[in-house]
């Protein structure tokens, strides 16, 4: 069965990335996947949380929010369980590719605010957050400028089983109809950082899992190329 928007199983939605979208934050990226739109800003502070004081290590953390008008029914401005889970996922994912010692004692907070939600907001947040973080890190003084801060790049994409078929980058219509729903976070060099996969009202086989991961890997490869193009000479890995 063809996908409702005419894409093939392995097609991403149209991805748009705009750097320096707002003025004040050191990194500011608007990322769009179809109509899902997220603003990712990265702000630097010259101090770290108390438990890292004197450690000569930095910290990278993230916050995520869906703005009230980003969903068909107004989303109240509060931090619920889903929000907490997603912001922790974004922070963990970013830290997986950052050498915190190379950063020195400074903290970067990446804020991901969903302007328009149509499925895949956490994965778009992660893909955009990496670019905002790279931009922010390029503006700061490092203890050893020769020591790379990034060990790898990272991006994320959703995959799922819709109408019995594995597909890449689900929008809300597909997410709603999916029997298996998975978010995959990977490095640009093809290693996994995190996989969140759920069989909703259905189970899935090892064979289906392999197909989903293959689709995700293809998606991440394309997203990595887009990130690289967006950052140009600032590509940090
Ligand atoms: N959604 C919504 N209100 C909510 C949570 C989700 O309208 O409170 C919609 C939104 O379009 C979102 C989609 O459901 O993108 C899928 O949500 P999910 O929790 O799976 O996270 P996402 O795919 O956005 O990372």
PDB file of C-alpha atoms and ligand atoms in Angstrom:
ATOM      1  CA  UNK A   1       0.000   0.000   0.000  1.00  0.00           C
ATOM      2  CA  UNK A   2       1.495   3.396  -0.955  1.00  0.00           C
ATOM      3  CA  UNK A   3       2.145   5.964   1.779  1.00  0.00           C
ATOM      4  CA  UNK A   4      -0.570   8.600   2.153  1.00  0.00           C
ATOM      5  CA  UNK A   5       1.775  11.408   1.051  1.00  0.00           C
ATOM      6  CA  UNK A   6       3.226   9.507  -1.914  1.00  0.00           C
ATOM      7  CA  UNK A   7       6.644   8.793  -0.380  1.00  0.00           C
ATOM      8  CA  UNK A   8       8.419   5.471  -0.845  1.00  0.00           C
ATOM      9  CA  UNK A   9       9.233   3.439   2.294  1.00  0.00           C
ATOM     10  CA  UNK A  10      12.789   4.787   2.451  1.00  0.00           C
ATOM     11  CA  UNK A  11      12.027   8.460   1.725  1.00  0.00           C
ATOM     12  CA  UNK A  12      12.545  11.134   4.366  1.00  0.00           C
ATOM     13  CA  UNK A  13      10.140  14.049   4.426  1.00  0.00           C
ATOM     14  CA  UNK A  14      11.475  17.262   2.909  1.00  0.00           C
ATOM     15  CA  UNK A  15      14.183  18.435   5.362  1.00  0.00           C
ATOM     16  CA  UNK A  16      15.045  22.120   5.724  1.00  0.00           C
ATOM     17  CA  UNK A  17      17.786  23.464   7.966  1.00  0.00           C
ATOM     18  CA  UNK A  18      18.354  27.179   8.652  1.00  0.00           C
ATOM     19  CA  UNK A  19      21.339  28.196  10.769  1.00  0.00           C
ATOM     20  CA  UNK A  20      21.599  31.498  12.696  1.00  0.00           C
ATOM     21  CA  UNK A  21      17.785  31.654  12.808  1.00  0.00           C
ATOM     22  CA  UNK A  22      17.682  33.868  15.909  1.00  0.00           C
ATOM     23  CA  UNK A  23      20.284  36.414  16.989  1.00  0.00           C
ATOM     24  CA  UNK A  24      21.150  36.036  20.659  1.00  0.00           C
ATOM     25  CA  UNK A  25      21.971  32.372  21.232  1.00  0.00           C
ATOM     26  CA  UNK A  26      25.464  31.169  20.220  1.00  0.00           C
ATOM     27  CA  UNK A  27      23.842  28.435  18.117  1.00  0.00           C
ATOM     28  CA  UNK A  28      20.368  28.781  16.574  1.00  0.00           C
ATOM     29  CA  UNK A  29      18.905  26.341  14.080  1.00  0.00           C
ATOM     30  CA  UNK A  30      15.426  25.993  12.626  1.00  0.00           C
ATOM     31  CA  UNK A  31      14.881  22.449  11.416  1.00  0.00           C
ATOM     32  CA  UNK A  32      11.859  21.226   9.476  1.00  0.00           C
ATOM     33  CA  UNK A  33      10.867  17.694   8.519  1.00  0.00           C
ATOM     34  CA  UNK A  34       7.768  18.126   6.398  1.00  0.00           C
ATOM     35  CA  UNK A  35       5.652  20.398   8.601  1.00  0.00           C
ATOM     36  CA  UNK A  36       7.294  19.396  11.888  1.00  0.00           C
ATOM     37  CA  UNK A  37       9.257  22.515  12.846  1.00  0.00           C
ATOM     38  CA  UNK A  38      11.666  22.839  15.766  1.00  0.00           C
ATOM     39  CA  UNK A  39      13.841  25.761  16.879  1.00  0.00           C
ATOM     40  CA  UNK A  40      17.068  24.528  18.503  1.00  0.00           C
ATOM     41  CA  UNK A  41      19.186  27.097  20.318  1.00  0.00           C
ATOM     42  CA  UNK A  42      22.455  26.437  22.144  1.00  0.00           C
ATOM     43  CA  UNK A  43      23.520  28.824  24.917  1.00  0.00           C
ATOM     44  CA  UNK A  44      26.869  28.837  26.695  1.00  0.00           C
ATOM     45  CA  UNK A  45      27.505  29.545  30.393  1.00  0.00           C
ATOM     46  CA  UNK A  46      30.951  29.801  31.902  1.00  0.00           C
ATOM     47  CA  UNK A  47      30.046  27.691  34.948  1.00  0.00           C
ATOM     48  CA  UNK A  48      29.086  24.063  35.427  1.00  0.00           C
ATOM     49  CA  UNK A  49      26.593  22.344  37.773  1.00  0.00           C
ATOM     50  CA  UNK A  50      27.870  22.029  41.389  1.00  0.00           C
ATOM     51  CA  UNK A  51      28.841  18.363  41.077  1.00  0.00           C
ATOM     52  CA  UNK A  52      31.307  19.225  38.293  1.00  0.00           C
ATOM     53  CA  UNK A  53      32.983  22.217  39.958  1.00  0.00           C
ATOM     54  CA  UNK A  54      36.765  21.722  40.005  1.00  0.00           C
ATOM     55  CA  UNK A  55      36.547  18.660  37.734  1.00  0.00           C
ATOM     56  CA  UNK A  56      37.856  20.481  34.623  1.00  0.00           C
ATOM     57  CA  UNK A  57      34.957  18.880  32.763  1.00  0.00           C
ATOM     58  CA  UNK A  58      32.114  20.641  30.999  1.00  0.00           C
ATOM     59  CA  UNK A  59      28.451  19.715  30.676  1.00  0.00           C
ATOM     60  CA  UNK A  60      25.911  19.574  27.879  1.00  0.00           C
ATOM     61  CA  UNK A  61      22.224  19.435  28.714  1.00  0.00           C
ATOM     62  CA  UNK A  62      18.941  19.876  26.859  1.00  0.00           C
ATOM     63  CA  UNK A  63      15.407  21.104  27.368  1.00  0.00           C
ATOM     64  CA  UNK A  64      12.467  20.293  25.094  1.00  0.00           C
ATOM     65  CA  UNK A  65       9.054  21.806  24.833  1.00  0.00           C
ATOM     66  CA  UNK A  66       6.062  21.837  22.534  1.00  0.00           C
ATOM     67  CA  UNK A  67       4.769  25.398  22.241  1.00  0.00           C
ATOM     68  CA  UNK A  68       1.045  25.773  23.042  1.00  0.00           C
ATOM     69  CA  UNK A  69       0.073  26.374  19.421  1.00  0.00           C
ATOM     70  CA  UNK A  70       2.219  23.590  17.972  1.00  0.00           C
ATOM     71  CA  UNK A  71      -0.532  20.968  18.229  1.00  0.00           C
ATOM     72  CA  UNK A  72      -4.149  20.937  16.958  1.00  0.00           C
ATOM     73  CA  UNK A  73      -5.433  21.191  20.543  1.00  0.00           C
ATOM     74  CA  UNK A  74      -3.575  23.761  22.670  1.00  0.00           C
ATOM     75  CA  UNK A  75      -0.726  22.176  24.630  1.00  0.00           C
ATOM     76  CA  UNK A  76      -0.511  23.581  28.175  1.00  0.00           C
ATOM     77  CA  UNK A  77       2.864  25.087  29.175  1.00  0.00           C
ATOM     78  CA  UNK A  78       3.991  22.457  31.658  1.00  0.00           C
ATOM     79  CA  UNK A  79       6.703  19.837  31.944  1.00  0.00           C
ATOM     80  CA  UNK A  80       4.934  16.471  31.787  1.00  0.00           C
ATOM     81  CA  UNK A  81       6.414  12.942  31.804  1.00  0.00           C
ATOM     82  CA  UNK A  82       6.770  12.845  28.021  1.00  0.00           C
ATOM     83  CA  UNK A  83       8.645  16.168  27.996  1.00  0.00           C
ATOM     84  CA  UNK A  84      11.019  15.004  30.747  1.00  0.00           C
ATOM     85  CA  UNK A  85      11.722  11.751  28.907  1.00  0.00           C
ATOM     86  CA  UNK A  86      12.423  13.577  25.632  1.00  0.00           C
ATOM     87  CA  UNK A  87      14.709  16.237  27.100  1.00  0.00           C
ATOM     88  CA  UNK A  88      16.741  13.555  28.853  1.00  0.00           C
ATOM     89  CA  UNK A  89      17.019  11.631  25.586  1.00  0.00           C
ATOM     90  CA  UNK A  90      18.279  14.735  23.760  1.00  0.00           C
ATOM     91  CA  UNK A  91      20.851  15.531  26.488  1.00  0.00           C
ATOM     92  CA  UNK A  92      22.136  11.921  26.711  1.00  0.00           C
ATOM     93  CA  UNK A  93      22.399  11.699  22.940  1.00  0.00           C
ATOM     94  CA  UNK A  94      24.424  14.916  22.639  1.00  0.00           C
ATOM     95  CA  UNK A  95      26.762  13.904  25.480  1.00  0.00           C
ATOM     96  CA  UNK A  96      27.447  10.598  23.723  1.00  0.00           C
ATOM     97  CA  UNK A  97      29.427  12.442  21.025  1.00  0.00           C
ATOM     98  CA  UNK A  98      31.027  15.183  23.145  1.00  0.00           C
ATOM     99  CA  UNK A  99      34.360  14.940  24.977  1.00  0.00           C
ATOM    100  CA  UNK A 100      33.372  16.812  28.146  1.00  0.00           C
ATOM    101  CA  UNK A 101      37.005  17.237  29.213  1.00  0.00           C
ATOM    102  CA  UNK A 102      37.864  18.941  25.941  1.00  0.00           C
ATOM    103  CA  UNK A 103      35.063  21.427  26.650  1.00  0.00           C
ATOM    104  CA  UNK A 104      36.608  22.588  29.940  1.00  0.00           C
ATOM    105  CA  UNK A 105      34.426  23.887  32.766  1.00  0.00           C
ATOM    106  CA  UNK A 106      31.621  25.424  30.738  1.00  0.00           C
ATOM    107  CA  UNK A 107      28.034  24.374  30.233  1.00  0.00           C
ATOM    108  CA  UNK A 108      25.969  24.388  27.083  1.00  0.00           C
ATOM    109  CA  UNK A 109      22.185  24.140  27.218  1.00  0.00           C
ATOM    110  CA  UNK A 110      20.423  23.186  24.024  1.00  0.00           C
ATOM    111  CA  UNK A 111      16.762  24.228  23.991  1.00  0.00           C
ATOM    112  CA  UNK A 112      14.470  22.516  21.527  1.00  0.00           C
ATOM    113  CA  UNK A 113      11.118  24.253  21.106  1.00  0.00           C
ATOM    114  CA  UNK A 114       8.565  22.656  18.827  1.00  0.00           C
ATOM    115  CA  UNK A 115       6.790  25.311  16.760  1.00  0.00           C
ATOM    116  CA  UNK A 116       4.695  22.878  14.727  1.00  0.00           C
ATOM    117  CA  UNK A 117       4.232  19.192  15.584  1.00  0.00           C
ATOM    118  CA  UNK A 118       3.493  16.582  12.936  1.00  0.00           C
ATOM    119  CA  UNK A 119       5.345  13.513  14.265  1.00  0.00           C
ATOM    120  CA  UNK A 120       9.054  13.030  14.830  1.00  0.00           C
ATOM    121  CA  UNK A 121       9.577  16.082  17.000  1.00  0.00           C
ATOM    122  CA  UNK A 122      12.180  14.428  19.249  1.00  0.00           C
ATOM    123  CA  UNK A 123      14.188  13.114  16.301  1.00  0.00           C
ATOM    124  CA  UNK A 124      14.124  16.480  14.484  1.00  0.00           C
ATOM    125  CA  UNK A 125      15.185  18.077  17.791  1.00  0.00           C
ATOM    126  CA  UNK A 126      18.246  15.823  18.044  1.00  0.00           C
ATOM    127  CA  UNK A 127      19.281  16.348  14.413  1.00  0.00           C
ATOM    128  CA  UNK A 128      18.939  20.139  14.771  1.00  0.00           C
ATOM    129  CA  UNK A 129      20.480  20.214  18.270  1.00  0.00           C
ATOM    130  CA  UNK A 130      23.743  18.792  16.957  1.00  0.00           C
ATOM    131  CA  UNK A 131      24.086  21.675  14.483  1.00  0.00           C
ATOM    132  CA  UNK A 132      23.216  24.305  17.120  1.00  0.00           C
ATOM    133  CA  UNK A 133      25.711  22.731  19.539  1.00  0.00           C
ATOM    134  CA  UNK A 134      28.470  22.658  16.905  1.00  0.00           C
ATOM    135  CA  UNK A 135      27.836  26.335  16.157  1.00  0.00           C
ATOM    136  CA  UNK A 136      27.902  27.258  19.861  1.00  0.00           C
ATOM    137  CA  UNK A 137      31.104  25.303  20.523  1.00  0.00           C
ATOM    138  CA  UNK A 138      32.797  27.046  17.589  1.00  0.00           C
ATOM    139  CA  UNK A 139      32.330  30.378  19.416  1.00  0.00           C
ATOM    140  CA  UNK A 140      33.926  29.459  22.754  1.00  0.00           C
ATOM    141  CA  UNK A 141      37.449  29.351  24.118  1.00  0.00           C
ATOM    142  CA  UNK A 142      38.606  25.791  24.773  1.00  0.00           C
ATOM    143  CA  UNK A 143      41.319  24.690  27.236  1.00  0.00           C
ATOM    144  CA  UNK A 144      43.223  23.001  24.390  1.00  0.00           C
ATOM    145  CA  UNK A 145      42.082  24.313  20.999  1.00  0.00           C
ATOM    146  CA  UNK A 146      43.806  21.371  19.284  1.00  0.00           C
ATOM    147  CA  UNK A 147      41.756  18.768  21.164  1.00  0.00           C
ATOM    148  CA  UNK A 148      38.520  17.985  19.272  1.00  0.00           C
ATOM    149  CA  UNK A 149      35.333  18.395  21.311  1.00  0.00           C
ATOM    150  CA  UNK A 150      33.257  16.134  19.071  1.00  0.00           C
ATOM    151  CA  UNK A 151      34.003  12.413  18.859  1.00  0.00           C
ATOM    152  CA  UNK A 152      31.418  11.984  16.100  1.00  0.00           C
ATOM    153  CA  UNK A 153      28.307  13.675  14.720  1.00  0.00           C
ATOM    154  CA  UNK A 154      24.782  12.504  15.548  1.00  0.00           C
ATOM    155  CA  UNK A 155      21.319  12.537  14.036  1.00  0.00           C
ATOM    156  CA  UNK A 156      18.001  10.814  14.727  1.00  0.00           C
ATOM    157  CA  UNK A 157      15.037   9.543  12.747  1.00  0.00           C
ATOM    158  CA  UNK A 158      11.831   7.619  13.338  1.00  0.00           C
ATOM    159  CA  UNK A 159      10.878   4.350  11.670  1.00  0.00           C
ATOM    160  CA  UNK A 160       7.805   2.191  12.072  1.00  0.00           C
ATOM    161  CA  UNK A 161       5.484  -0.416  10.649  1.00  0.00           C
ATOM    162  CA  UNK A 162       2.477   1.174   8.965  1.00  0.00           C
ATOM    163  CA  UNK A 163      -0.112  -0.879   7.053  1.00  0.00           C
ATOM    164  CA  UNK A 164       2.164  -3.886   7.535  1.00  0.00           C
ATOM    165  CA  UNK A 165       5.201  -2.255   5.926  1.00  0.00           C
ATOM    166  CA  UNK A 166       8.380  -0.815   7.489  1.00  0.00           C
ATOM    167  CA  UNK A 167       8.689   2.914   6.657  1.00  0.00           C
ATOM    168  CA  UNK A 168      11.072   5.789   7.399  1.00  0.00           C
ATOM    169  CA  UNK A 169      10.318   9.158   9.056  1.00  0.00           C
ATOM    170  CA  UNK A 170       6.663   8.899  10.104  1.00  0.00           C
ATOM    171  CA  UNK A 171       4.401  11.924  10.143  1.00  0.00           C
ATOM    172  CA  UNK A 172       1.540  12.136  12.640  1.00  0.00           C
ATOM    173  CA  UNK A 173      -0.976  10.305  10.395  1.00  0.00           C
ATOM    174  CA  UNK A 174       1.450   7.401  10.064  1.00  0.00           C
ATOM    175  CA  UNK A 175       2.528   7.567  13.711  1.00  0.00           C
ATOM    176  CA  UNK A 176      -1.143   7.258  14.702  1.00  0.00           C
ATOM    177  CA  UNK A 177      -1.664   4.226  12.449  1.00  0.00           C
ATOM    178  CA  UNK A 178       1.675   2.528  13.222  1.00  0.00           C
ATOM    179  CA  UNK A 179       1.711  -0.894  14.907  1.00  0.00           C
ATOM    180  CA  UNK A 180       5.424  -0.531  15.633  1.00  0.00           C
ATOM    181  CA  UNK A 181       6.974   2.824  16.412  1.00  0.00           C
ATOM    182  CA  UNK A 182      10.719   3.375  16.833  1.00  0.00           C
ATOM    183  CA  UNK A 183      13.088   6.317  17.314  1.00  0.00           C
ATOM    184  CA  UNK A 184      16.702   5.678  16.362  1.00  0.00           C
ATOM    185  CA  UNK A 185      19.636   7.905  17.369  1.00  0.00           C
ATOM    186  CA  UNK A 186      22.920   7.204  15.557  1.00  0.00           C
ATOM    187  CA  UNK A 187      26.319   8.701  14.992  1.00  0.00           C
ATOM    188  CA  UNK A 188      27.386   9.935  11.574  1.00  0.00           C
ATOM    189  CA  UNK A 189      29.829   7.027  11.425  1.00  0.00           C
ATOM    190  CA  UNK A 190      26.952   4.537  11.738  1.00  0.00           C
ATOM    191  CA  UNK A 191      27.008   3.500  15.419  1.00  0.00           C
ATOM    192  CA  UNK A 192      23.865   3.359  17.539  1.00  0.00           C
ATOM    193  CA  UNK A 193      23.398   5.752  20.464  1.00  0.00           C
ATOM    194  CA  UNK A 194      19.834   4.924  21.473  1.00  0.00           C
ATOM    195  CA  UNK A 195      16.886   2.953  20.127  1.00  0.00           C
ATOM    196  CA  UNK A 196      13.361   3.416  21.489  1.00  0.00           C
ATOM    197  CA  UNK A 197      11.058   0.840  19.934  1.00  0.00           C
ATOM    198  CA  UNK A 198       7.531  -0.182  20.866  1.00  0.00           C
ATOM    199  CA  UNK A 199       5.099  -2.679  19.411  1.00  0.00           C
ATOM    200  CA  UNK A 200       1.779  -0.941  19.980  1.00  0.00           C
ATOM    201  CA  UNK A 201      -1.046  -3.517  19.924  1.00  0.00           C
ATOM    202  CA  UNK A 202       1.356  -5.766  18.012  1.00  0.00           C
ATOM    203  CA  UNK A 203       4.589  -7.680  18.349  1.00  0.00           C
ATOM    204  CA  UNK A 204       7.452  -7.523  15.879  1.00  0.00           C
ATOM    205  CA  UNK A 205       9.989 -10.059  14.689  1.00  0.00           C
ATOM    206  CA  UNK A 206      13.779  -9.907  14.598  1.00  0.00           C
ATOM    207  CA  UNK A 207      13.522  -9.773  10.808  1.00  0.00           C
ATOM    208  CA  UNK A 208      11.227  -6.730  10.968  1.00  0.00           C
ATOM    209  CA  UNK A 209      13.556  -5.111  13.493  1.00  0.00           C
ATOM    210  CA  UNK A 210      16.473  -5.605  11.081  1.00  0.00           C
ATOM    211  CA  UNK A 211      14.452  -3.997   8.269  1.00  0.00           C
ATOM    212  CA  UNK A 212      13.567  -1.024  10.478  1.00  0.00           C
ATOM    213  CA  UNK A 213      17.169  -0.494  11.534  1.00  0.00           C
ATOM    214  CA  UNK A 214      18.317  -0.664   7.913  1.00  0.00           C
ATOM    215  CA  UNK A 215      15.795   2.028   6.969  1.00  0.00           C
ATOM    216  CA  UNK A 216      16.920   4.154   9.933  1.00  0.00           C
ATOM    217  CA  UNK A 217      20.572   3.779   8.934  1.00  0.00           C
ATOM    218  CA  UNK A 218      19.760   5.023   5.406  1.00  0.00           C
ATOM    219  CA  UNK A 219      17.854   7.986   6.853  1.00  0.00           C
ATOM    220  CA  UNK A 220      20.650   8.925   9.244  1.00  0.00           C
ATOM    221  CA  UNK A 221      23.157   8.809   6.387  1.00  0.00           C
ATOM    222  CA  UNK A 222      21.095  11.345   4.433  1.00  0.00           C
ATOM    223  CA  UNK A 223      20.535  13.536   7.513  1.00  0.00           C
ATOM    224  CA  UNK A 224      24.270  13.504   8.276  1.00  0.00           C
ATOM    225  CA  UNK A 225      24.999  14.709   4.745  1.00  0.00           C
ATOM    226  CA  UNK A 226      22.470  17.538   5.207  1.00  0.00           C
ATOM    227  CA  UNK A 227      24.010  18.519   8.551  1.00  0.00           C
ATOM    228  CA  UNK A 228      27.445  18.520   6.958  1.00  0.00           C
ATOM    229  CA  UNK A 229      26.203  20.709   4.112  1.00  0.00           C
ATOM    230  CA  UNK A 230      24.500  23.104   6.550  1.00  0.00           C
ATOM    231  CA  UNK A 231      27.637  23.495   8.685  1.00  0.00           C
ATOM    232  CA  UNK A 232      30.081  23.701   5.778  1.00  0.00           C
ATOM    233  CA  UNK A 233      33.526  24.664   7.109  1.00  0.00           C
ATOM    234  CA  UNK A 234      32.177  24.502  10.678  1.00  0.00           C
ATOM    235  CA  UNK A 235      31.621  20.720  10.391  1.00  0.00           C
ATOM    236  CA  UNK A 236      33.350  19.630  13.577  1.00  0.00           C
ATOM    237  CA  UNK A 237      34.245  15.961  12.985  1.00  0.00           C
TER     238      UNK A 237
HETATM  239  N1  LIG B   1       1.311  14.974  19.782  1.00  0.00           N
HETATM  240  C1  LIG B   1       0.383  15.946  20.123  1.00  0.00           C
HETATM  241  N2  LIG B   1       0.235  16.281  21.439  1.00  0.00           N
HETATM  242  C2  LIG B   1       0.982  15.709  22.425  1.00  0.00           C
HETATM  243  C3  LIG B   1       1.933  14.743  22.070  1.00  0.00           C
HETATM  244  C4  LIG B   1       2.076  14.397  20.744  1.00  0.00           C
HETATM  245  O1  LIG B   1      -0.289  16.499  19.250  1.00  0.00           O
HETATM  246  O2  LIG B   1       0.812  16.045  23.594  1.00  0.00           O
HETATM  247  C5  LIG B   1       1.466  14.618  18.361  1.00  0.00           C
HETATM  248  C6  LIG B   1       2.533  15.468  17.697  1.00  0.00           C
HETATM  249  O3  LIG B   1       2.207  15.678  16.325  1.00  0.00           O
HETATM  250  C7  LIG B   1       3.755  14.583  17.809  1.00  0.00           C
HETATM  251  C8  LIG B   1       3.122  13.222  17.543  1.00  0.00           C
HETATM  252  O4  LIG B   1       1.887  13.281  18.249  1.00  0.00           O
HETATM  253  O5  LIG B   1       4.765  14.924  16.877  1.00  0.00           O
HETATM  254  C9  LIG B   1       3.924  12.045  17.998  1.00  0.00           C
HETATM  255  O6  LIG B   1       4.200  12.158  19.358  1.00  0.00           O
HETATM  256  P1  LIG B   1       5.293  11.268  20.062  1.00  0.00           P
HETATM  257  O7  LIG B   1       5.029  11.322  21.534  1.00  0.00           O
HETATM  258  O8  LIG B   1       5.393   9.949  19.423  1.00  0.00           O
HETATM  259  O9  LIG B   1       6.668  12.081  19.841  1.00  0.00           O
HETATM  260  P2  LIG B   1       7.436  12.565  18.529  1.00  0.00           P
HETATM  261  O10 LIG B   1       7.149  11.601  17.410  1.00  0.00           O
HETATM  262  O11 LIG B   1       6.947  13.948  18.222  1.00  0.00           O
HETATM  263  O12 LIG B   1       8.879  12.547  18.918  1.00  0.00           O
END
